CSV table of C-alpha atoms in Angstrom, one decimal:
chain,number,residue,atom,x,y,z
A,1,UNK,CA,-6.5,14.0,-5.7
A,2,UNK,CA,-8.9,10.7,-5.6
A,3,UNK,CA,-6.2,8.7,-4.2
A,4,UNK,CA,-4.8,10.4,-0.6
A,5,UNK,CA,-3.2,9.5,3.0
A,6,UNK,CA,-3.2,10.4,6.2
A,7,UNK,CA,-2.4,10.3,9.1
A,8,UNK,CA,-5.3,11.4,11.4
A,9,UNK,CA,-8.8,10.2,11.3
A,10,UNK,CA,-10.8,10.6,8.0
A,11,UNK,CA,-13.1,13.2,8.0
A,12,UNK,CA,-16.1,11.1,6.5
A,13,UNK,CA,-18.6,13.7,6.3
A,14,UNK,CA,-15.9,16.4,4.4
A,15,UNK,CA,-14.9,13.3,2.0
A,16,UNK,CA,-18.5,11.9,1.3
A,17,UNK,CA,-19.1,15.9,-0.1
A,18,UNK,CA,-16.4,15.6,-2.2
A,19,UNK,CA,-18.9,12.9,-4.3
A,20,UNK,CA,-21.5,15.3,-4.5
A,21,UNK,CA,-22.9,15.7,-7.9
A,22,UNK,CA,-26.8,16.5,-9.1
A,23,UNK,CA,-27.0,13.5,-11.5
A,24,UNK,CA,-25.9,11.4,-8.4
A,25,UNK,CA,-29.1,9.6,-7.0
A,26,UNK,CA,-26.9,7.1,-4.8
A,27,UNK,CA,-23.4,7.1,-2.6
A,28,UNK,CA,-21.8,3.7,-1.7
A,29,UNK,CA,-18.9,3.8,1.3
A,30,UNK,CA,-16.7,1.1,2.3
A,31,UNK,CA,-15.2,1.6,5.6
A,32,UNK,CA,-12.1,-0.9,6.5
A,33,UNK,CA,-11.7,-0.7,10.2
A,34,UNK,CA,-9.4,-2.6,12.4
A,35,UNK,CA,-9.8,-5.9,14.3
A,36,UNK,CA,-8.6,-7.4,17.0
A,37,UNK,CA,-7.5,-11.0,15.7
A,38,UNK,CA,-5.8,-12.2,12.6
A,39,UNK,CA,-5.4,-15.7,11.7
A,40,UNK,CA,-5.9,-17.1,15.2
A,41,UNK,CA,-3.8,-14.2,16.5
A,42,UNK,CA,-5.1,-11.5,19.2
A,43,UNK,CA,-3.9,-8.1,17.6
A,44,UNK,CA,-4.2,-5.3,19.8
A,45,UNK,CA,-2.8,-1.9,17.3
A,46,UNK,CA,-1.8,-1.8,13.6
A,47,UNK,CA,1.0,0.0,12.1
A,48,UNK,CA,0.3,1.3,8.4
A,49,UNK,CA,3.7,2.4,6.4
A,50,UNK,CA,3.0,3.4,2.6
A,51,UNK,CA,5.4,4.5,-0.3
A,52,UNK,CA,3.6,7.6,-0.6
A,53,UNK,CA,4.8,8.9,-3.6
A,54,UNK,CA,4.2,5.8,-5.6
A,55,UNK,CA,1.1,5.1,-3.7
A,56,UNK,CA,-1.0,7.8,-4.6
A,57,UNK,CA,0.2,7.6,-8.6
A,58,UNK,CA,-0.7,3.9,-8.1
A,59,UNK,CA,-4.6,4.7,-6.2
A,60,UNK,CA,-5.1,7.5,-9.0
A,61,UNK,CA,-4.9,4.8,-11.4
A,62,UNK,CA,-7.1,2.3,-9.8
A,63,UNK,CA,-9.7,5.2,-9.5
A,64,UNK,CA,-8.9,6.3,-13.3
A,65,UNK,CA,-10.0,2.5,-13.8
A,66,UNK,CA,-13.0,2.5,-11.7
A,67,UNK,CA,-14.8,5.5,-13.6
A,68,UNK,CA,-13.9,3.8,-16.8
A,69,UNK,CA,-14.9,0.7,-16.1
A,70,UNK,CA,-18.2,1.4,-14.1
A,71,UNK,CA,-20.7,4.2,-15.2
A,72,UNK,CA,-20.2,6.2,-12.1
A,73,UNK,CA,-20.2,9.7,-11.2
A,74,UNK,CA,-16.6,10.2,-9.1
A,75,UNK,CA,-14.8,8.2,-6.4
A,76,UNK,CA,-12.5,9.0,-3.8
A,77,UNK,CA,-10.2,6.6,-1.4
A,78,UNK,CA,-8.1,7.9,1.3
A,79,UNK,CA,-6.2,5.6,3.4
A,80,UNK,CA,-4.5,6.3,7.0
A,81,UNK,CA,-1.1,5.8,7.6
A,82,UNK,CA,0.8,5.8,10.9
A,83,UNK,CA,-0.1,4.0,14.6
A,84,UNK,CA,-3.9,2.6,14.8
A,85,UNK,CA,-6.2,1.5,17.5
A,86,UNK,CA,-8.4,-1.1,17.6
A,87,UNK,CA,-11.7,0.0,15.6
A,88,UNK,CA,-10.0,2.7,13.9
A,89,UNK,CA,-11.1,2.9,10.2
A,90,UNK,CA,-7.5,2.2,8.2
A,91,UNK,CA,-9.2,3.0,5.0
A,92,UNK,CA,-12.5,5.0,3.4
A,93,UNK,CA,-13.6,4.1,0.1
A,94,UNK,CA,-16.8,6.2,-1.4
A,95,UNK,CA,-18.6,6.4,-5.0
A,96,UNK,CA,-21.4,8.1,-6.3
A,97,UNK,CA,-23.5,7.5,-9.3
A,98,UNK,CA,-26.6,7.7,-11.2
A,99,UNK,CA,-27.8,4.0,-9.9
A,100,UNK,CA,-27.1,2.4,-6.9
A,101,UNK,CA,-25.5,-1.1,-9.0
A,102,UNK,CA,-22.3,0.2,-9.9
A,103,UNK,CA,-21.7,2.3,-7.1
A,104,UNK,CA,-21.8,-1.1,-5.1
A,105,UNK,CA,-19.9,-2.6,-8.0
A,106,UNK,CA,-17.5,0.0,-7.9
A,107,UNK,CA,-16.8,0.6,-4.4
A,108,UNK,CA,-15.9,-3.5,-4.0
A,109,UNK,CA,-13.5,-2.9,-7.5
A,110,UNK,CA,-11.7,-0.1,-5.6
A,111,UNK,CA,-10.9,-1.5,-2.3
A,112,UNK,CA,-10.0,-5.0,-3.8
A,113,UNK,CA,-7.7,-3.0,-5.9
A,114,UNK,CA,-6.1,-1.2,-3.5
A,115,UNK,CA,-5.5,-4.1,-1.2
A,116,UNK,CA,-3.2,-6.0,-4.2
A,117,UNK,CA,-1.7,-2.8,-5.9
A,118,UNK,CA,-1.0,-0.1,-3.4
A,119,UNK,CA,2.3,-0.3,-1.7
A,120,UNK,CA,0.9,-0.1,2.2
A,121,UNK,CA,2.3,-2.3,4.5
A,122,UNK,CA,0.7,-3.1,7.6
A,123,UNK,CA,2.6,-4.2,11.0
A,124,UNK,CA,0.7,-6.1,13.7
A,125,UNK,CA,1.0,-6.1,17.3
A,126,UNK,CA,0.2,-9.1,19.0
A,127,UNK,CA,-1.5,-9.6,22.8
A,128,UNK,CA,1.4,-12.5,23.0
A,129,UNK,CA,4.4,-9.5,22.7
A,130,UNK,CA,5.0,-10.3,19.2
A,131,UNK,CA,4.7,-8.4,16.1
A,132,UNK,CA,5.0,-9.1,12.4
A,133,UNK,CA,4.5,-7.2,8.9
A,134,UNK,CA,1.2,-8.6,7.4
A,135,UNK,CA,2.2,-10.9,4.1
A,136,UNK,CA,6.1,-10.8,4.4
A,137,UNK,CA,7.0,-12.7,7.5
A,138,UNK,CA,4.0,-15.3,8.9
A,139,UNK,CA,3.0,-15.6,5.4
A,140,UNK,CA,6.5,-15.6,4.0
A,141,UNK,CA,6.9,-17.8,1.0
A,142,UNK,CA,3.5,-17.5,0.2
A,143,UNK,CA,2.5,-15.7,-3.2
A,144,UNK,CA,1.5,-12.2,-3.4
A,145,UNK,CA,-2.2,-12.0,-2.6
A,146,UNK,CA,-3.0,-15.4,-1.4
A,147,UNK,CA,-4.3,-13.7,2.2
A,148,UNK,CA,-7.0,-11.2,2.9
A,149,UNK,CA,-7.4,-9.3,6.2
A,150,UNK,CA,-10.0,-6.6,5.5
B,1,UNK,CA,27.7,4.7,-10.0
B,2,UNK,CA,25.4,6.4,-7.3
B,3,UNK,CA,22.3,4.9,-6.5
B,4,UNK,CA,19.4,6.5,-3.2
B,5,UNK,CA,17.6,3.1,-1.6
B,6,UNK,CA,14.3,3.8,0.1
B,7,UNK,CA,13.6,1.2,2.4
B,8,UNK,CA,9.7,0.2,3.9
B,9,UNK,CA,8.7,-2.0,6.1
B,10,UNK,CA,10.1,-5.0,6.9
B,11,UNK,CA,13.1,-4.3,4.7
B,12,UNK,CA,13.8,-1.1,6.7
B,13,UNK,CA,13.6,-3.0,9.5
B,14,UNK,CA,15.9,-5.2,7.9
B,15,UNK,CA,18.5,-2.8,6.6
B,16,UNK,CA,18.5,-0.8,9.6
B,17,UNK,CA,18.1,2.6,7.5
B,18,UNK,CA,15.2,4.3,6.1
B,19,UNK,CA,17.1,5.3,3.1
B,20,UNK,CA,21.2,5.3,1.3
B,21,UNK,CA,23.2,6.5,-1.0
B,22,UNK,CA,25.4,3.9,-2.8
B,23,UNK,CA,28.2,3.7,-4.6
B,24,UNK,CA,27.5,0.3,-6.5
B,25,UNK,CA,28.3,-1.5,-10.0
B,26,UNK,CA,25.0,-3.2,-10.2
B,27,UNK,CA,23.9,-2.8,-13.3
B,28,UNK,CA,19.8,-3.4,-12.9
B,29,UNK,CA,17.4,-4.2,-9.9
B,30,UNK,CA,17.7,-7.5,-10.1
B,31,UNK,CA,21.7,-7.0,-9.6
B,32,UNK,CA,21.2,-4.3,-6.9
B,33,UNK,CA,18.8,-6.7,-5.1
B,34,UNK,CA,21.5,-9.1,-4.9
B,35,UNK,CA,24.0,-7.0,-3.7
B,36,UNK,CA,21.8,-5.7,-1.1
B,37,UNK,CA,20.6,-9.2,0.1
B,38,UNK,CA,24.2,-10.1,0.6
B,39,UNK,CA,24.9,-7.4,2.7
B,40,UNK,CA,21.8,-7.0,5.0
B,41,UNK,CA,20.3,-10.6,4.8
B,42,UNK,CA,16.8,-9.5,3.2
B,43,UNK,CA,14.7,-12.6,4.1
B,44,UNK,CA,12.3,-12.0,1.1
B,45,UNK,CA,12.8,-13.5,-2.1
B,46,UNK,CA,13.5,-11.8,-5.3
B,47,UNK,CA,10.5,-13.1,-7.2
B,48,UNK,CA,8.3,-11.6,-3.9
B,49,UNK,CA,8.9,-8.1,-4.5
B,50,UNK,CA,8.4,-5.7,-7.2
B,51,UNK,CA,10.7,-2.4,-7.6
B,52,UNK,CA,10.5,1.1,-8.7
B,53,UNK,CA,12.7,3.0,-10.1
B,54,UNK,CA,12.2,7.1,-9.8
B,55,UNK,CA,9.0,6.2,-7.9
B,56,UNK,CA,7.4,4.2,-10.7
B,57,UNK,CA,7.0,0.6,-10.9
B,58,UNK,CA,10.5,-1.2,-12.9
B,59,UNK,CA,11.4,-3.8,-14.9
B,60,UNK,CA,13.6,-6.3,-12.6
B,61,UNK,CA,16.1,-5.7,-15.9
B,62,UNK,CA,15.8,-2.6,-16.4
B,63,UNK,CA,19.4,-0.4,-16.6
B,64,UNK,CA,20.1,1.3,-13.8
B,65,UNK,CA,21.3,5.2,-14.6
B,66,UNK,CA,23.6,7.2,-12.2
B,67,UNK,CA,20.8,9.4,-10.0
B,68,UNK,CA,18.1,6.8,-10.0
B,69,UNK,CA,16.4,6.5,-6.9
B,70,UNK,CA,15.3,2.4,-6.2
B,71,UNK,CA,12.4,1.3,-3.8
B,72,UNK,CA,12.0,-2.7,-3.3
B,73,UNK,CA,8.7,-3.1,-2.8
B,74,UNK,CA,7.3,-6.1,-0.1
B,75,UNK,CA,4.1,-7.2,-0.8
B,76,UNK,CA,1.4,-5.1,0.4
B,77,UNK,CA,-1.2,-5.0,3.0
B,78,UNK,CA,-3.5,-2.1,2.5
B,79,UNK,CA,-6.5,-2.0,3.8
């Protein structure tokens, strides 16, 4: 699977071997981690819920797209699910190709992808006591994609 | 006709249940969505969500079969 979650820490070192390949002279990672304020908000843990079963269909696609849109050599996303601390990394992104260009290129198409088409929810805590799912309730009524957080 | 409803997030919250089975007449998402939204007071708009049916992203008009599993699907936050 190119597309996974979890729900403990990714194991960056076992995922990055997973892009090995000899024609591979460069690996690109994208690490999202999470941080403590969100549109003027303090935010002090994260909640991530996904539709798992639709999600990783959904990720396999957006990698399937990546490889044939960008000459790379394989790419591999794997995004955490569950209760999250402040700095923990919410989502690992990493490609490997001939060239460093569309590694970079690719990397930045996966995760923009994933935040717009994946269904992950996220739920903030707040320093104040409140808390709120990201994109349906302080941003409700706004379109689909109008706010990013990464 | 019996439907299962998965529920995420902030409808979950909303419904007070993680999943149902339902007996319903609605005869496509769209309908079902309505249905629902009277009965639990979803706060999200129709045009807001997208839907799967079987785990696969739907056509709001699509014809609902007896055995189909529905997800209503908040917009997303990944990342």
């Amino acid at each position: 699977m190119r597309f996974r979650f979890t729900q403990f820490a990714v194991d960056t070192y076992s995922a990055r071997r997973e892009l090995l390949d000899l024609g591979a002279g460069g690996y690109v990672s994208f690490e999202g981690w999470v941080r403590d304020n969100n549109e003027g908000l303090e935010v002090t843990r994260l909640e991530y819920e996904a539709f798992q079963e639709l999600g990783v269909k959904e990720g396999e696609r957006i990698i399937g797209d990546a490889l044939q849109r960008f000459p790379i050599k394989h790419a591999l996303c794997i995004h955490r699910v569950g209760s999250l601390e402040l700095s923990d990394m919410a989502v690992w992104v990493g490609v490997s190709s001939a060239h460093r260009g569309e590694a970079f290129d690719a990397c930045h198409f996966i995760i923009d992808e994933v935040k717009h088409r994946v269904p992950i929810w996220k739920k903030e805590h707040y320093r104040n006591g409140d808390s709120g799912w990201v994109n349906c309730e302080r941003c409700a009524g706004a379109p689909v994609h109008a706010h990013e957080h990464a | 006709m019996q439907l299962k409803i998965h529920y995420y997030a902030l409808m979950r919250e909303q419904a007070g249940r993680s999943e149902e089975t339902l007996e319903t007449f609605a005869a496509t998402p769209e309908d079902l969505y309505g249905e629902l939204t009277a009965r639990y007071g979803f706060t999200l708009a129709r045009e807001q969500l997208k839907v799967a049916v079987n785990s696969e992203f739907s056509d709001w008009a699509r014809p609902l079969s007896s055995g189909d599993a529905v997800v209503f699907i908040p917009p997303v936050a990944g990342g």
